[in-house]
PDB file of C-alpha atoms in Angstrom:
ATOM      1  CA  MET S1109     -29.193   5.798 -22.435  1.00 41.00           C
ATOM      2  CA  ARG S1110     -26.084   3.967 -23.588  1.00 39.00           C
ATOM      3  CA  ILE S1111     -23.823   6.867 -22.545  1.00 40.00           C
ATOM      4  CA  ALA S1112     -25.604   6.997 -19.190  1.00 40.00           C
ATOM      5  CA  LEU S1113     -25.075   3.260 -18.691  1.00 40.00           C
ATOM      6  CA  LEU S1114     -21.442   3.535 -19.709  1.00 39.00           C
ATOM      7  CA  SER S1115     -20.775   6.275 -17.227  1.00 43.00           C
ATOM      8  CA  LEU S1116     -22.264   4.186 -14.416  1.00 41.00           C
ATOM      9  CA  PHE S1117     -19.461   1.689 -14.626  1.00 43.00           C
ATOM     10  CA  PHE S1118     -16.438   3.886 -14.551  1.00 42.00           C
ATOM     11  CA  THR S1119     -15.650   3.913 -10.890  1.00 36.00           C
ATOM     12  CA  LEU S1120     -12.779   1.554 -10.841  1.00 37.00           C
ATOM     13  CA  GLY S1121      -9.491   3.444 -10.705  1.00 35.00           C
ATOM     14  CA  LEU S1122      -7.719   4.078  -7.445  1.00 31.00           C
ATOM     15  CA  LEU S1123      -6.065   7.215  -6.087  1.00 30.00           C
ATOM     16  CA  VAL S1124      -3.400   6.746  -3.476  1.00 31.00           C
ATOM     17  CA  SER S1125      -3.557   9.275  -0.699  1.00 34.00           C
ATOM     18  CA  GLY S1126      -0.226   9.596   1.049  1.00 36.00           C
ATOM     19  CA  GLY S1127       3.163   8.145   0.188  1.00 38.00           C
ATOM     20  CA  ALA S1128       5.283   5.226   1.248  1.00 40.00           C
ATOM     21  CA  GLY S1129       6.209   5.095   4.892  1.00 41.00           C
ATOM     22  CA  ALA S1130       9.625   4.414   6.353  1.00 42.00           C
ATOM     23  CA  ASN S1131       8.805   0.698   6.452  1.00 47.00           C
ATOM     24  CA  GLY S1132       7.924   0.477   2.764  1.00 55.00           C
ATOM     25  CA  PRO S1133       4.697   0.834   0.807  1.00 67.00           C
ATOM     26  CA  THR S1134       1.455   1.500   2.643  1.00 85.00           C
ATOM     27  CA  ASP S1135      -1.463  -0.927   2.501  1.00 88.00           C
ATOM     28  CA  VAL S1136      -3.149   1.471   0.076  1.00 89.00           C
ATOM     29  CA  GLU S1137      -0.135   1.449  -2.244  1.00 90.00           C
ATOM     30  CA  LYS S1138       0.069  -2.348  -2.118  1.00 89.00           C
ATOM     31  CA  GLU S1139      -3.617  -2.576  -2.953  1.00 90.00           C
ATOM     32  CA  LEU S1140      -3.269  -0.059  -5.786  1.00 90.00           C
ATOM     33  CA  LYS S1141      -0.603  -2.185  -7.481  1.00 91.00           C
ATOM     34  CA  LYS S1142      -3.111  -5.028  -7.811  1.00 93.00           C
ATOM     35  CA  PHE S1143      -5.267  -2.877 -10.100  1.00 93.00           C
ATOM     36  CA  GLN S1144      -2.673  -1.656 -12.595  1.00 94.00           C
ATOM     37  CA  GLY S1145      -3.246  -2.660 -16.207  1.00 95.00           C
ATOM     38  CA  VAL S1146      -6.228  -3.199 -18.485  1.00 97.00           C
ATOM     39  CA  TRP S1147      -9.481  -4.930 -17.524  1.00 97.00           C
ATOM     40  CA  THR S1148     -12.528  -6.032 -19.533  1.00 97.00           C
ATOM     41  CA  PHE S1149     -16.168  -5.963 -18.451  1.00 96.00           C
ATOM     42  CA  GLU S1150     -17.204  -9.532 -17.595  1.00 96.00           C
ATOM     43  CA  SER S1151     -20.720  -8.715 -16.342  1.00 96.00           C
ATOM     44  CA  VAL S1152     -22.792  -5.713 -15.311  1.00 97.00           C
ATOM     45  CA  GLU S1153     -25.925  -5.585 -13.163  1.00 97.00           C
ATOM     46  CA  SER S1154     -27.886  -2.398 -12.488  1.00 96.00           C
ATOM     47  CA  GLY S1155     -30.943  -2.034 -10.283  1.00 94.00           C
ATOM     48  CA  GLY S1156     -31.367  -5.786  -9.942  1.00 95.00           C
ATOM     49  CA  LYS S1157     -31.158  -6.504 -13.682  1.00 96.00           C
ATOM     50  CA  LYS S1158     -28.264  -8.055 -15.612  1.00 95.00           C
ATOM     51  CA  LEU S1159     -27.312  -6.025 -18.658  1.00 95.00           C
ATOM     52  CA  SER S1160     -26.388  -7.539 -21.999  1.00 94.00           C
ATOM     53  CA  ALA S1161     -22.692  -8.353 -22.325  1.00 89.00           C
ATOM     54  CA  ASN S1162     -22.885  -7.009 -25.895  1.00 91.00           C
ATOM     55  CA  LEU S1163     -23.126  -3.463 -24.504  1.00 92.00           C
ATOM     56  CA  PHE S1164     -19.677  -3.784 -22.966  1.00 94.00           C
ATOM     57  CA  GLU S1165     -17.730  -6.116 -25.260  1.00 92.00           C
ATOM     58  CA  LYS S1166     -15.614  -3.278 -26.734  1.00 94.00           C
ATOM     59  CA  MET S1167     -15.083  -1.513 -23.407  1.00 96.00           C
ATOM     60  CA  THR S1168     -12.034  -1.669 -21.172  1.00 97.00           C
ATOM     61  CA  VAL S1169     -10.781   0.078 -18.054  1.00 96.00           C
ATOM     62  CA  ARG S1170      -7.114   1.078 -17.894  1.00 95.00           C
ATOM     63  CA  PHE S1171      -5.543   1.761 -14.486  1.00 92.00           C
ATOM     64  CA  GLU S1172      -2.411   3.920 -14.495  1.00 90.00           C
ATOM     65  CA  GLY S1173      -1.062   5.200 -11.220  1.00 79.00           C
ATOM     66  CA  ASP S1174      -3.770   7.114  -9.400  1.00 77.00           C
ATOM     67  CA  LYS S1175      -6.112   7.403 -12.387  1.00 89.00           C
ATOM     68  CA  TYR S1176      -8.280   5.212 -14.512  1.00 94.00           C
ATOM     69  CA  SER S1177      -9.690   5.645 -18.000  1.00 96.00           C
ATOM     70  CA  VAL S1178     -12.681   3.880 -19.460  1.00 96.00           C
ATOM     71  CA  LEU S1179     -12.335   3.243 -23.165  1.00 96.00           C
ATOM     72  CA  MET S1180     -14.735   2.235 -25.911  1.00 95.00           C
ATOM     73  CA  GLY S1181     -12.259   0.822 -28.401  1.00 94.00           C
ATOM     74  CA  ASP S1182      -9.644   3.603 -28.651  1.00 92.00           C
ATOM     75  CA  MET S1183     -11.993   6.395 -27.529  1.00 96.00           C
ATOM     76  CA  VAL S1184     -11.661   7.600 -23.925  1.00 96.00           C
ATOM     77  CA  VAL S1185     -15.177   7.823 -22.487  1.00 96.00           C
ATOM     78  CA  GLU S1186     -14.394   8.815 -18.908  1.00 96.00           C
ATOM     79  CA  VAL S1187     -11.436   9.570 -16.644  1.00 97.00           C
ATOM     80  CA  ALA S1188     -11.479   9.535 -12.845  1.00 96.00           C
ATOM     81  CA  THR S1189      -9.390   9.371  -9.712  1.00 94.00           C
ATOM     82  CA  GLN S1190     -10.293   7.503  -6.576  1.00 88.00           C
ATOM     83  CA  LYS S1191      -9.448   7.093  -2.952  1.00 89.00           C
ATOM     84  CA  LEU S1192      -9.606   3.641  -1.462  1.00 87.00           C
ATOM     85  CA  ASP S1193      -9.776   2.303   2.044  1.00 93.00           C
ATOM     86  CA  PRO S1194      -8.648  -1.341   2.169  1.00 94.00           C
ATOM     87  CA  SER S1195      -8.990  -1.389   5.974  1.00 94.00           C
ATOM     88  CA  ARG S1196     -12.803  -1.427   5.751  1.00 95.00           C
ATOM     89  CA  SER S1197     -14.909  -4.529   5.294  1.00 95.00           C
ATOM     90  CA  PRO S1198     -15.870  -4.670   2.522  1.00 97.00           C
ATOM     91  CA  LYS S1199     -13.036  -2.575   1.105  1.00 96.00           C
ATOM     92  CA  ALA S1200     -14.224   0.935   0.183  1.00 95.00           C
ATOM     93  CA  VAL S1201     -13.535   3.158  -2.805  1.00 94.00           C
ATOM     94  CA  ASP S1202     -14.639   6.732  -3.572  1.00 92.00           C
ATOM     95  CA  SER S1203     -14.329   7.757  -7.230  1.00 93.00           C
ATOM     96  CA  THR S1204     -14.360  11.310  -8.545  1.00 94.00           C
ATOM     97  CA  VAL S1205     -14.957  11.728 -12.273  1.00 96.00           C
ATOM     98  CA  THR S1206     -12.517  14.280 -13.730  1.00 97.00           C
ATOM     99  CA  ASP S1207     -13.503  14.089 -17.413  1.00 96.00           C
ATOM    100  CA  GLY S1208     -16.535  12.808 -19.290  1.00 95.00           C
ATOM    101  CA  PRO S1209     -20.326  13.138 -19.108  1.00 94.00           C
ATOM    102  CA  ASN S1210     -20.381  12.817 -15.308  1.00 93.00           C
ATOM    103  CA  LYS S1211     -17.522  15.224 -14.575  1.00 95.00           C
ATOM    104  CA  ASP S1212     -17.322  16.134 -10.851  1.00 95.00           C
ATOM    105  CA  LYS S1213     -19.670  13.317  -9.819  1.00 94.00           C
ATOM    106  CA  VAL S1214     -18.530  11.228  -6.847  1.00 94.00           C
ATOM    107  CA  TYR S1215     -19.387   7.534  -6.583  1.00 93.00           C
ATOM    108  CA  LEU S1216     -19.319   5.669  -3.259  1.00 95.00           C
ATOM    109  CA  GLY S1217     -18.422   2.023  -3.677  1.00 96.00           C
ATOM    110  CA  ILE S1218     -16.963  -1.214  -2.415  1.00 98.00           C
ATOM    111  CA  TYR S1219     -14.532  -3.528  -4.168  1.00 97.00           C
ATOM    112  CA  GLU S1220     -13.018  -6.984  -4.012  1.00 97.00           C
ATOM    113  CA  ILE S1221     -10.018  -8.151  -5.996  1.00 95.00           C
ATOM    114  CA  ASP S1222      -8.995 -11.771  -6.318  1.00 95.00           C
ATOM    115  CA  GLY S1223      -6.125 -12.344  -8.734  1.00 93.00           C
ATOM    116  CA  ASP S1224      -7.429 -11.431 -12.185  1.00 96.00           C
ATOM    117  CA  THR S1225     -11.016 -10.765 -11.103  1.00 97.00           C
ATOM    118  CA  LEU S1226     -12.172  -7.377  -9.841  1.00 97.00           C
ATOM    119  CA  LYS S1227     -15.672  -6.878  -8.442  1.00 97.00           C
ATOM    120  CA  VAL S1228     -17.021  -3.374  -7.804  1.00 96.00           C
ATOM    121  CA  CYS S1229     -20.398  -2.289  -6.452  1.00 98.00           C
ATOM    122  CA  PHE S1230     -21.386   1.361  -6.180  1.00 96.00           C
ATOM    123  CA  ASP S1231     -24.265   3.750  -5.754  1.00 94.00           C
ATOM    124  CA  GLU S1232     -24.896   5.536  -9.044  1.00 90.00           C
ATOM    125  CA  ALA S1233     -26.669   8.325  -7.163  1.00 90.00           C
ATOM    126  CA  GLY S1234     -23.582   8.907  -4.984  1.00 88.00           C
ATOM    127  CA  LYS S1235     -25.671   8.971  -1.818  1.00 90.00           C
ATOM    128  CA  LYS S1236     -24.795   5.816   0.099  1.00 92.00           C
ATOM    129  CA  ARG S1237     -22.099   3.174   0.000  1.00 96.00           C
ATOM    130  CA  PRO S1238     -23.279  -0.396  -0.707  1.00 97.00           C
ATOM    131  CA  THR S1239     -22.774  -2.923   2.064  1.00 96.00           C
ATOM    132  CA  ALA S1240     -22.877  -6.041  -0.144  1.00 97.00           C
ATOM    133  CA  PHE S1241     -22.057  -7.050  -3.723  1.00 97.00           C
ATOM    134  CA  LYS S1242     -25.641  -7.096  -4.976  1.00 95.00           C
ATOM    135  CA  THR S1243     -28.265  -4.855  -6.531  1.00 96.00           C
ATOM    136  CA  GLU S1244     -32.009  -4.765  -5.999  1.00 94.00           C
ATOM    137  CA  VAL S1245     -34.807  -3.845  -8.377  1.00 95.00           C
ATOM    138  CA  GLY S1246     -35.386  -0.114  -8.291  1.00 90.00           C
ATOM    139  CA  SER S1247     -32.112   0.650  -6.512  1.00 92.00           C
ATOM    140  CA  ALA S1248     -29.323   2.897  -7.814  1.00 93.00           C
ATOM    141  CA  MET S1249     -26.749   0.171  -7.107  1.00 96.00           C
ATOM    142  CA  VAL S1250     -24.513  -1.126  -9.890  1.00 97.00           C
ATOM    143  CA  LEU S1251     -22.393  -4.297  -9.730  1.00 98.00           C
ATOM    144  CA  VAL S1252     -19.565  -4.802 -12.226  1.00 97.00           C
ATOM    145  CA  VAL S1253     -17.219  -7.786 -12.575  1.00 97.00           C
ATOM    146  CA  HIS S1254     -13.982  -7.200 -14.513  1.00 97.00           C
ATOM    147  CA  LYS S1255     -11.339  -9.610 -15.823  1.00 97.00           C
ATOM    148  CA  ARG S1256      -7.705  -8.612 -16.277  1.00 97.00           C
ATOM    149  CA  VAL S1257      -6.407  -8.584 -19.847  1.00 96.00           C
ATOM    150  CA  LYS S1258      -3.409 -10.909 -20.044  1.00 90.00           C
ATOM    151  CA  LYS S1259      -0.269  -9.425 -21.601  1.00 76.00           C
TER     152      LYS S1259
END
């Protein structure tokens, strides 16, 4: 179950689709820059229940370019790429797992980033995008709050 829970929370990287325009970076590229670096797991809620912080204390997410890696200590648990749409409200992100137990799975999610806090909510089943940053008992929704690791 622990591996299954871990893989639920790995939908945080961002894949830029398209390049910079003649007038400079696109909104997607600007948004992507906000994510770069390493983040810890502050809190996790799944199906309306908060999960113990102890499950995630050794986990981090590392964003590099258009990919992210979820690590348990030094071990890479999952790798994925994502496509984001910052023009939507709430901002949308689609993650495709490229390596790990959920390889080829696609997660539909929403995100909010405010300085050093990143909030992501997604449908573990990959069937429908959340409309709010919350989960309900019995749902497949997962809400994760991350904090940026200071250099």
